[in-house]
XYZ file of C-alpha atoms in Angstrom:
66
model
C -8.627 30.999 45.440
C -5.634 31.000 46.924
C -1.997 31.571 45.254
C 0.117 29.746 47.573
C 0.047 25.751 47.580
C 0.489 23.384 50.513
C 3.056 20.749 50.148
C -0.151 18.034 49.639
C -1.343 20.419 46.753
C 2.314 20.944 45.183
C 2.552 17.171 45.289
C -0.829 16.306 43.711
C -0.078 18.769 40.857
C 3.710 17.566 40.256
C 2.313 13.732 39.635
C -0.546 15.451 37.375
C 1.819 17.099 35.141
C 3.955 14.060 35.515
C 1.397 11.698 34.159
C 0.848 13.950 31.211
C 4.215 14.283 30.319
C 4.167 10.306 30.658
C 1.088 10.301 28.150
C 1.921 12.816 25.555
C 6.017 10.629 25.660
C 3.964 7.309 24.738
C 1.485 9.092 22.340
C 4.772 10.406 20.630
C 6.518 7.059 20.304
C 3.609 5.724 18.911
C 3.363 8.332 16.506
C 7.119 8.019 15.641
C 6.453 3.930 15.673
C 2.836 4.257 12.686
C 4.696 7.189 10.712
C 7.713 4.848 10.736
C 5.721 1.820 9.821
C 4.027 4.054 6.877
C 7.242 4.923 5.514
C 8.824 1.313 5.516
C 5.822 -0.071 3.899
C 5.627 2.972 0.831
C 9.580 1.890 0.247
C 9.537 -1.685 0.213
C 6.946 -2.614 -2.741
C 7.658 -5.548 -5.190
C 10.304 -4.845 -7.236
C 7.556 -5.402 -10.448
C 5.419 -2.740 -8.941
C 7.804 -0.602 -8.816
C 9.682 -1.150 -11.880
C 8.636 2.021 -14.091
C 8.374 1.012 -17.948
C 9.026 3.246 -21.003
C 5.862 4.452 -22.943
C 5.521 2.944 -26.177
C 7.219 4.698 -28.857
C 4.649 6.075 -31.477
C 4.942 5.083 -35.247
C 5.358 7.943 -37.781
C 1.701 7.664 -39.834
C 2.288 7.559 -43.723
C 0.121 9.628 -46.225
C -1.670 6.962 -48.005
C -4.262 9.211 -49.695
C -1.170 10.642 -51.950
């Protein structure tokens, strides 16, 4: 196998690495796109779902067996 690459060969592998970088760009958008789409969706809930109430406050127990 040979070291040195004709100008055919340095061409063919220039628009291979090209495409992948073209791929692994639009895979990354899309990414960026779903994970922004996730995190839009988690912040914008009803305002009643996401309305946190107090717990109920407990009532002090009397002794009635004095």
């Amino acid at each position: 196998m040979s070291l040195h690459l004709n100008n055919g060969q340095m061409s063919e592998q220039t628009a291979k690495f090209a495409q992948q970088i073209g791929e692994v760009i639009l895979k990354s958008v899309d990414l960026g796109i779903a994970m922004s789409c996730l995190k839009n969706g988690a912040t914008q809930e009803s305002p009643k779902e996401a309305e946190v109430r107090p717990a109920p406050k407990s009532r002090k127990r009397s002794d009635a067996t004095s």
